[in-house]
PDB file of C-alpha atoms in Angstrom:
ATOM      1  CA  UNK A 180     -27.364 -25.028  -6.426  1.00 45.00           C
ATOM      2  CA  UNK A 181     -25.055 -22.745  -8.425  1.00 53.00           C
ATOM      3  CA  UNK A 182     -26.371 -21.084 -11.563  1.00 89.00           C
ATOM      4  CA  UNK A 183     -22.843 -21.170 -12.963  1.00 96.00           C
ATOM      5  CA  UNK A 184     -21.386 -24.572 -13.839  1.00 97.00           C
ATOM      6  CA  UNK A 185     -17.694 -25.424 -13.854  1.00 98.00           C
ATOM      7  CA  UNK A 186     -15.830 -28.687 -14.365  1.00 97.00           C
ATOM      8  CA  UNK A 187     -14.657 -29.877 -10.930  1.00 97.00           C
ATOM      9  CA  UNK A 188     -11.101 -30.653 -12.017  1.00 98.00           C
ATOM     10  CA  UNK A 189      -8.781 -29.991 -14.929  1.00 98.00           C
ATOM     11  CA  UNK A 190      -5.128 -30.835 -15.470  1.00 97.00           C
ATOM     12  CA  UNK A 191      -2.458 -29.401 -17.749  1.00 97.00           C
ATOM     13  CA  UNK A 192       1.144 -30.247 -18.513  1.00 98.00           C
ATOM     14  CA  UNK A 193       3.706 -27.670 -17.475  1.00 97.00           C
ATOM     15  CA  UNK A 194       4.078 -25.018 -20.175  1.00 97.00           C
ATOM     16  CA  UNK A 195       0.948 -26.047 -22.059  1.00 97.00           C
ATOM     17  CA  UNK A 196      -2.305 -24.165 -22.520  1.00 98.00           C
ATOM     18  CA  UNK A 197      -5.446 -24.887 -20.517  1.00 98.00           C
ATOM     19  CA  UNK A 198      -8.977 -23.548 -20.759  1.00 98.00           C
ATOM     20  CA  UNK A 199     -11.320 -23.492 -17.764  1.00 98.00           C
ATOM     21  CA  UNK A 200     -14.975 -22.967 -18.620  1.00 98.00           C
ATOM     22  CA  UNK A 201     -18.030 -21.593 -16.840  1.00 98.00           C
ATOM     23  CA  UNK A 202     -21.565 -22.059 -18.167  1.00 97.00           C
ATOM     24  CA  UNK A 203     -24.762 -20.261 -17.257  1.00 95.00           C
ATOM     25  CA  UNK A 204     -27.668 -18.459 -18.840  1.00 94.00           C
ATOM     26  CA  UNK A 205     -26.765 -15.179 -17.136  1.00 93.00           C
ATOM     27  CA  UNK A 206     -23.466 -15.152 -19.043  1.00 95.00           C
ATOM     28  CA  UNK A 207     -25.425 -14.145 -22.131  1.00 94.00           C
ATOM     29  CA  UNK A 208     -25.992 -10.792 -20.365  1.00 92.00           C
ATOM     30  CA  UNK A 209     -23.030 -10.378 -18.017  1.00 93.00           C
ATOM     31  CA  UNK A 210     -19.285 -10.942 -18.280  1.00 94.00           C
ATOM     32  CA  UNK A 211     -17.756 -13.389 -15.841  1.00 96.00           C
ATOM     33  CA  UNK A 212     -14.963 -12.516 -13.469  1.00 97.00           C
ATOM     34  CA  UNK A 213     -12.398 -15.131 -12.463  1.00 98.00           C
ATOM     35  CA  UNK A 214     -10.626 -15.780  -9.161  1.00 98.00           C
ATOM     36  CA  UNK A 215      -7.607 -17.862  -8.239  1.00 98.00           C
ATOM     37  CA  UNK A 216      -7.528 -19.396  -4.777  1.00 98.00           C
ATOM     38  CA  UNK A 217      -4.573 -21.256  -3.307  1.00 98.00           C
ATOM     39  CA  UNK A 218      -4.887 -23.353  -0.134  1.00 96.00           C
ATOM     40  CA  UNK A 219      -5.362 -21.282   2.988  1.00 96.00           C
ATOM     41  CA  UNK A 220      -5.540 -18.015   1.063  1.00 97.00           C
ATOM     42  CA  UNK A 221      -8.269 -15.601   0.056  1.00 98.00           C
ATOM     43  CA  UNK A 222      -9.393 -15.570  -3.574  1.00 98.00           C
ATOM     44  CA  UNK A 223      -7.526 -13.243  -5.920  1.00 98.00           C
ATOM     45  CA  UNK A 224      -9.119 -11.572  -8.939  1.00 98.00           C
ATOM     46  CA  UNK A 225      -7.355 -12.595 -12.175  1.00 98.00           C
ATOM     47  CA  UNK A 226      -9.791 -11.555 -14.940  1.00 97.00           C
ATOM     48  CA  UNK A 227     -12.708  -9.107 -15.014  1.00 96.00           C
ATOM     49  CA  UNK A 228     -14.944  -7.516 -17.610  1.00 93.00           C
ATOM     50  CA  UNK A 229     -14.502  -8.441 -21.272  1.00 91.00           C
ATOM     51  CA  UNK A 230     -10.849  -9.481 -20.784  1.00 95.00           C
ATOM     52  CA  UNK A 231      -9.068  -7.317 -18.230  1.00 96.00           C
ATOM     53  CA  UNK A 232      -6.256  -8.272 -15.887  1.00 97.00           C
ATOM     54  CA  UNK A 233      -5.638  -6.470 -12.591  1.00 96.00           C
ATOM     55  CA  UNK A 234      -2.184  -5.082 -12.025  1.00 96.00           C
ATOM     56  CA  UNK A 235       0.261  -7.850 -11.163  1.00 96.00           C
ATOM     57  CA  UNK A 236      -1.580 -10.670 -12.923  1.00 97.00           C
ATOM     58  CA  UNK A 237       0.629 -12.281 -15.609  1.00 97.00           C
ATOM     59  CA  UNK A 238      -0.438 -11.869 -19.218  1.00 96.00           C
ATOM     60  CA  UNK A 239      -0.630 -15.644 -19.637  1.00 97.00           C
ATOM     61  CA  UNK A 240      -4.100 -15.297 -18.084  1.00 98.00           C
ATOM     62  CA  UNK A 241      -6.874 -14.273 -20.477  1.00 98.00           C
ATOM     63  CA  UNK A 242     -10.649 -14.376 -20.619  1.00 97.00           C
ATOM     64  CA  UNK A 243     -13.227 -14.814 -23.336  1.00 97.00           C
ATOM     65  CA  UNK A 244     -16.945 -15.361 -23.716  1.00 96.00           C
ATOM     66  CA  UNK A 245     -19.306 -16.913 -26.248  1.00 96.00           C
ATOM     67  CA  UNK A 246     -23.012 -17.389 -25.746  1.00 96.00           C
ATOM     68  CA  UNK A 247     -23.635 -18.878 -22.320  1.00 96.00           C
ATOM     69  CA  UNK A 248     -20.014 -19.883 -21.751  1.00 97.00           C
ATOM     70  CA  UNK A 249     -17.133 -17.897 -20.287  1.00 97.00           C
ATOM     71  CA  UNK A 250     -13.576 -19.195 -20.435  1.00 98.00           C
ATOM     72  CA  UNK A 251     -10.361 -18.553 -18.570  1.00 98.00           C
ATOM     73  CA  UNK A 252      -7.280 -19.508 -20.574  1.00 98.00           C
ATOM     74  CA  UNK A 253      -3.797 -19.939 -19.169  1.00 98.00           C
ATOM     75  CA  UNK A 254      -1.242 -19.938 -21.975  1.00 98.00           C
ATOM     76  CA  UNK A 255       1.953 -21.629 -20.844  1.00 97.00           C
ATOM     77  CA  UNK A 256       0.803 -22.854 -17.432  1.00 97.00           C
ATOM     78  CA  UNK A 257       3.332 -22.601 -14.614  1.00 97.00           C
ATOM     79  CA  UNK A 258       3.617 -24.666 -11.462  1.00 97.00           C
ATOM     80  CA  UNK A 259       2.452 -21.668  -9.414  1.00 97.00           C
ATOM     81  CA  UNK A 260      -0.831 -21.625 -11.348  1.00 98.00           C
ATOM     82  CA  UNK A 261      -1.953 -24.802  -9.583  1.00 98.00           C
ATOM     83  CA  UNK A 262      -4.983 -23.631  -7.615  1.00 98.00           C
ATOM     84  CA  UNK A 263      -8.764 -23.546  -7.498  1.00 98.00           C
ATOM     85  CA  UNK A 264     -10.423 -21.211  -9.975  1.00 98.00           C
ATOM     86  CA  UNK A 265     -13.893 -19.722  -9.535  1.00 98.00           C
ATOM     87  CA  UNK A 266     -16.052 -17.801 -11.978  1.00 98.00           C
ATOM     88  CA  UNK A 267     -18.551 -15.175 -10.834  1.00 97.00           C
ATOM     89  CA  UNK A 268     -21.294 -13.142 -12.413  1.00 96.00           C
ATOM     90  CA  UNK A 269     -24.758 -11.854 -11.650  1.00 93.00           C
ATOM     91  CA  UNK A 270     -27.693 -14.228 -11.743  1.00 90.00           C
ATOM     92  CA  UNK A 271     -30.376 -14.044 -14.410  1.00 86.00           C
ATOM     93  CA  UNK A 272     -32.326 -11.451 -12.421  1.00 87.00           C
ATOM     94  CA  UNK A 273     -29.266  -9.245 -12.129  1.00 87.00           C
ATOM     95  CA  UNK A 274     -30.025  -8.663  -8.454  1.00 89.00           C
ATOM     96  CA  UNK A 275     -27.653 -11.212  -6.974  1.00 93.00           C
ATOM     97  CA  UNK A 276     -24.074 -12.321  -7.414  1.00 95.00           C
ATOM     98  CA  UNK A 277     -23.352 -15.994  -7.979  1.00 96.00           C
ATOM     99  CA  UNK A 278     -20.210 -18.121  -8.054  1.00 97.00           C
ATOM    100  CA  UNK A 279     -19.476 -21.252 -10.017  1.00 97.00           C
ATOM    101  CA  UNK A 280     -18.645 -24.398  -8.078  1.00 97.00           C
ATOM    102  CA  UNK A 281     -14.938 -24.025  -8.783  1.00 98.00           C
ATOM    103  CA  UNK A 282     -12.345 -25.903 -10.857  1.00 98.00           C
ATOM    104  CA  UNK A 283      -9.289 -27.481  -9.290  1.00 98.00           C
ATOM    105  CA  UNK A 284      -6.356 -27.025 -11.681  1.00 98.00           C
ATOM    106  CA  UNK A 285      -3.452 -29.443 -11.481  1.00 98.00           C
ATOM    107  CA  UNK A 286      -0.205 -28.638 -13.302  1.00 97.00           C
ATOM    108  CA  UNK A 287       1.595 -31.864 -14.175  1.00 95.00           C
TER     109      UNK A 287
ATOM    110  CA  UNK B 132      -4.924   0.934  -1.964  1.00 93.00           C
ATOM    111  CA  UNK B 133      -8.073  -0.359  -0.358  1.00 96.00           C
ATOM    112  CA  UNK B 134      -7.649  -3.079   2.264  1.00 97.00           C
ATOM    113  CA  UNK B 135     -10.329  -4.989   4.142  1.00 98.00           C
ATOM    114  CA  UNK B 136     -10.102  -6.765   7.497  1.00 98.00           C
ATOM    115  CA  UNK B 137     -12.741  -9.023   9.021  1.00 98.00           C
ATOM    116  CA  UNK B 138     -13.215  -9.325  12.765  1.00 97.00           C
ATOM    117  CA  UNK B 139     -15.572 -11.096  15.122  1.00 96.00           C
ATOM    118  CA  UNK B 140     -16.032 -14.193  17.275  1.00 96.00           C
ATOM    119  CA  UNK B 141     -14.562 -17.402  15.914  1.00 96.00           C
ATOM    120  CA  UNK B 142     -17.057 -19.594  17.770  1.00 97.00           C
ATOM    121  CA  UNK B 143     -20.827 -19.253  17.812  1.00 98.00           C
ATOM    122  CA  UNK B 144     -23.328 -21.537  19.512  1.00 98.00           C
ATOM    123  CA  UNK B 145     -26.055 -23.273  17.491  1.00 97.00           C
ATOM    124  CA  UNK B 146     -29.237 -21.182  17.227  1.00 97.00           C
ATOM    125  CA  UNK B 147     -27.218 -18.073  18.022  1.00 98.00           C
ATOM    126  CA  UNK B 148     -26.329 -15.107  15.830  1.00 98.00           C
ATOM    127  CA  UNK B 149     -23.065 -14.786  13.929  1.00 98.00           C
ATOM    128  CA  UNK B 150     -21.778 -11.204  13.884  1.00 98.00           C
ATOM    129  CA  UNK B 151     -18.813  -9.998  11.856  1.00 98.00           C
ATOM    130  CA  UNK B 152     -17.402  -6.606  10.943  1.00 98.00           C
ATOM    131  CA  UNK B 153     -15.290  -5.609   7.955  1.00 98.00           C
ATOM    132  CA  UNK B 154     -13.070  -2.567   8.403  1.00 98.00           C
ATOM    133  CA  UNK B 155     -12.181  -0.700   5.222  1.00 97.00           C
ATOM    134  CA  UNK B 156      -8.879   1.169   5.033  1.00 96.00           C
ATOM    135  CA  UNK B 157      -7.160   3.074   2.258  1.00 96.00           C
ATOM    136  CA  UNK B 158     -10.441   4.263   0.790  1.00 94.00           C
ATOM    137  CA  UNK B 159     -13.923   5.429   1.661  1.00 93.00           C
ATOM    138  CA  UNK B 160     -16.856   3.113   2.119  1.00 93.00           C
ATOM    139  CA  UNK B 161     -18.915   5.921   0.602  1.00 91.00           C
ATOM    140  CA  UNK B 162     -17.242   5.472  -2.781  1.00 89.00           C
ATOM    141  CA  UNK B 163     -19.299   4.201  -5.713  1.00 85.00           C
ATOM    142  CA  UNK B 164     -18.917   0.532  -4.884  1.00 90.00           C
ATOM    143  CA  UNK B 165     -20.886  -2.209  -3.275  1.00 94.00           C
ATOM    144  CA  UNK B 166     -19.495  -4.116  -0.302  1.00 96.00           C
ATOM    145  CA  UNK B 167     -20.073  -7.840  -0.028  1.00 97.00           C
ATOM    146  CA  UNK B 168     -19.823 -10.867   2.199  1.00 98.00           C
ATOM    147  CA  UNK B 169     -18.823 -14.251   0.788  1.00 98.00           C
ATOM    148  CA  UNK B 170     -18.350 -17.494   2.690  1.00 98.00           C
ATOM    149  CA  UNK B 171     -16.616 -20.803   2.084  1.00 98.00           C
ATOM    150  CA  UNK B 172     -17.395 -23.939   4.118  1.00 98.00           C
ATOM    151  CA  UNK B 173     -14.359 -26.132   4.762  1.00 97.00           C
ATOM    152  CA  UNK B 174     -13.367 -27.948   1.585  1.00 96.00           C
ATOM    153  CA  UNK B 175     -16.188 -26.401  -0.448  1.00 97.00           C
ATOM    154  CA  UNK B 176     -16.740 -23.558  -2.881  1.00 97.00           C
ATOM    155  CA  UNK B 177     -17.539 -19.880  -2.530  1.00 98.00           C
ATOM    156  CA  UNK B 178     -21.047 -18.719  -1.657  1.00 98.00           C
ATOM    157  CA  UNK B 179     -22.165 -15.098  -1.995  1.00 97.00           C
ATOM    158  CA  UNK B 180     -24.094 -13.948   1.077  1.00 98.00           C
ATOM    159  CA  UNK B 181     -25.088 -10.408   0.203  1.00 97.00           C
ATOM    160  CA  UNK B 182     -24.041  -6.841  -0.530  1.00 96.00           C
ATOM    161  CA  UNK B 183     -24.608  -3.289   0.657  1.00 96.00           C
ATOM    162  CA  UNK B 184     -24.172   0.165  -0.842  1.00 93.00           C
ATOM    163  CA  UNK B 185     -23.186   3.123   1.331  1.00 90.00           C
ATOM    164  CA  UNK B 186     -26.745   4.414   1.008  1.00 91.00           C
ATOM    165  CA  UNK B 187     -27.890   1.334   2.872  1.00 92.00           C
ATOM    166  CA  UNK B 188     -29.367  -0.479  -0.111  1.00 94.00           C
ATOM    167  CA  UNK B 189     -28.901  -4.226   0.178  1.00 96.00           C
ATOM    168  CA  UNK B 190     -29.238  -7.411  -1.848  1.00 95.00           C
ATOM    169  CA  UNK B 191     -29.139 -10.849  -0.252  1.00 97.00           C
ATOM    170  CA  UNK B 192     -28.697 -14.413  -1.433  1.00 96.00           C
ATOM    171  CA  UNK B 193     -32.271 -15.739  -1.653  1.00 95.00           C
ATOM    172  CA  UNK B 194     -31.257 -18.929   0.175  1.00 96.00           C
ATOM    173  CA  UNK B 195     -30.065 -16.913   3.210  1.00 97.00           C
ATOM    174  CA  UNK B 196     -32.271 -13.842   3.004  1.00 96.00           C
ATOM    175  CA  UNK B 197     -34.502 -14.709   5.958  1.00 97.00           C
ATOM    176  CA  UNK B 198     -31.502 -14.904   8.302  1.00 98.00           C
ATOM    177  CA  UNK B 199     -29.106 -12.230   6.982  1.00 98.00           C
ATOM    178  CA  UNK B 200     -28.701  -8.559   7.788  1.00 98.00           C
ATOM    179  CA  UNK B 201     -25.898  -6.437   6.339  1.00 98.00           C
ATOM    180  CA  UNK B 202     -25.412  -2.903   7.611  1.00 97.00           C
ATOM    181  CA  UNK B 203     -22.970  -0.047   7.044  1.00 96.00           C
ATOM    182  CA  UNK B 204     -21.381   2.418   9.466  1.00 95.00           C
ATOM    183  CA  UNK B 205     -19.990   5.277   7.410  1.00 94.00           C
ATOM    184  CA  UNK B 206     -18.577   7.051  10.485  1.00 95.00           C
ATOM    185  CA  UNK B 207     -16.345   4.047  11.177  1.00 96.00           C
ATOM    186  CA  UNK B 208     -15.769   3.166   7.510  1.00 96.00           C
ATOM    187  CA  UNK B 209     -16.958  -0.381   8.047  1.00 97.00           C
ATOM    188  CA  UNK B 210     -19.797  -2.737   7.273  1.00 97.00           C
ATOM    189  CA  UNK B 211     -21.201  -5.668   9.182  1.00 98.00           C
ATOM    190  CA  UNK B 212     -22.868  -9.048   8.789  1.00 98.00           C
ATOM    191  CA  UNK B 213     -25.393 -10.678  11.074  1.00 98.00           C
ATOM    192  CA  UNK B 214     -26.576 -14.237  10.422  1.00 98.00           C
ATOM    193  CA  UNK B 215     -29.216 -15.544  12.793  1.00 98.00           C
ATOM    194  CA  UNK B 216     -30.325 -19.040  13.822  1.00 98.00           C
ATOM    195  CA  UNK B 217     -26.992 -20.556  12.869  1.00 98.00           C
ATOM    196  CA  UNK B 218     -26.334 -24.277  12.572  1.00 98.00           C
ATOM    197  CA  UNK B 219     -23.234 -26.348  11.895  1.00 97.00           C
ATOM    198  CA  UNK B 220     -23.874 -25.800   8.184  1.00 98.00           C
ATOM    199  CA  UNK B 221     -22.935 -22.147   8.693  1.00 98.00           C
ATOM    200  CA  UNK B 222     -19.411 -23.085   9.726  1.00 98.00           C
ATOM    201  CA  UNK B 223     -17.186 -21.452   7.138  1.00 98.00           C
ATOM    202  CA  UNK B 224     -14.459 -18.951   6.380  1.00 98.00           C
ATOM    203  CA  UNK B 225     -16.223 -15.614   5.949  1.00 98.00           C
ATOM    204  CA  UNK B 226     -14.723 -13.065   3.584  1.00 98.00           C
ATOM    205  CA  UNK B 227     -15.598  -9.448   2.980  1.00 98.00           C
ATOM    206  CA  UNK B 228     -14.849  -7.892  -0.381  1.00 98.00           C
ATOM    207  CA  UNK B 229     -15.309  -4.720  -2.350  1.00 97.00           C
ATOM    208  CA  UNK B 230     -17.617  -5.298  -5.276  1.00 94.00           C
ATOM    209  CA  UNK B 231     -17.107  -3.133  -8.315  1.00 92.00           C
ATOM    210  CA  UNK B 232     -20.227  -2.949 -10.435  1.00 83.00           C
ATOM    211  CA  UNK B 233     -19.983  -1.708 -13.980  1.00 76.00           C
ATOM    212  CA  UNK B 234     -21.576  -3.498 -16.919  1.00 73.00           C
ATOM    213  CA  UNK B 235     -20.710  -6.582 -14.924  1.00 84.00           C
ATOM    214  CA  UNK B 236     -19.349  -7.022 -11.426  1.00 91.00           C
ATOM    215  CA  UNK B 237     -16.194  -8.239  -9.790  1.00 96.00           C
ATOM    216  CA  UNK B 238     -14.754  -8.546  -6.302  1.00 97.00           C
ATOM    217  CA  UNK B 239     -11.450  -6.864  -5.495  1.00 96.00           C
ATOM    218  CA  UNK B 240      -9.861  -6.727  -3.033  1.00 97.00           C
ATOM    219  CA  UNK B 241     -10.828  -9.404  -0.524  1.00 98.00           C
ATOM    220  CA  UNK B 242     -10.178  -9.533   3.178  1.00 98.00           C
ATOM    221  CA  UNK B 243      -8.015 -12.348   4.503  1.00 98.00           C
ATOM    222  CA  UNK B 244     -11.075 -14.197   5.792  1.00 98.00           C
ATOM    223  CA  UNK B 245     -12.078 -15.317   9.251  1.00 98.00           C
ATOM    224  CA  UNK B 246     -13.116 -18.828  10.270  1.00 98.00           C
ATOM    225  CA  UNK B 247     -16.372 -19.040  12.176  1.00 98.00           C
ATOM    226  CA  UNK B 248     -17.241 -22.361  13.767  1.00 98.00           C
ATOM    227  CA  UNK B 249     -20.757 -23.135  14.947  1.00 98.00           C
ATOM    228  CA  UNK B 250     -20.554 -25.517  17.854  1.00 97.00           C
ATOM    229  CA  UNK B 251     -21.777 -25.894  21.414  1.00 95.00           C
TER     230      UNK B 251
END
């Protein structure tokens, strides 16, 4: 079982703001990274560290953290943001990586 | 920019050993990064398999540790995965990725992935 917990599915109206959360004890010690995965494609990094976006990722994507919860926020969701989103961090020991179960985002 | 490409058999028999290689281009595998394998069963989420540093240091997912070996070949700028005693539950798309470890870690870039089916 995953040590990082995500809601299985979230929906958002086009142009609105959505927050996808990831919970786990290890997030008190480590930042989460976030990945977008569209059908048939490899995951793509969208947020890493405290709140950093790789080159080419739109600035409507942002990350935050509080206590044992990390959040990915999409401000002004677009149709192309419909995808699965996964969080990742180290486990409580720090010796292993772990992924959340993933959140399927639907843009209505 | 760094690019990764997985290769290996797409079909493995039950009880056999799955073997995959990840070729790294556009950068050196001896850079200060870890190199990881991640898999995704059809219709399911991502599962971290393990990681290796160019020195040969490894960390494995505890649930797979008894069956996994990850190795590095610096002369070929590639790293490899072996998973023994496979069953149908090991059927998945297998990805390799560069893991950047700072205060926290992240995976970027990823290979395109390769589907491995375990079947007789």
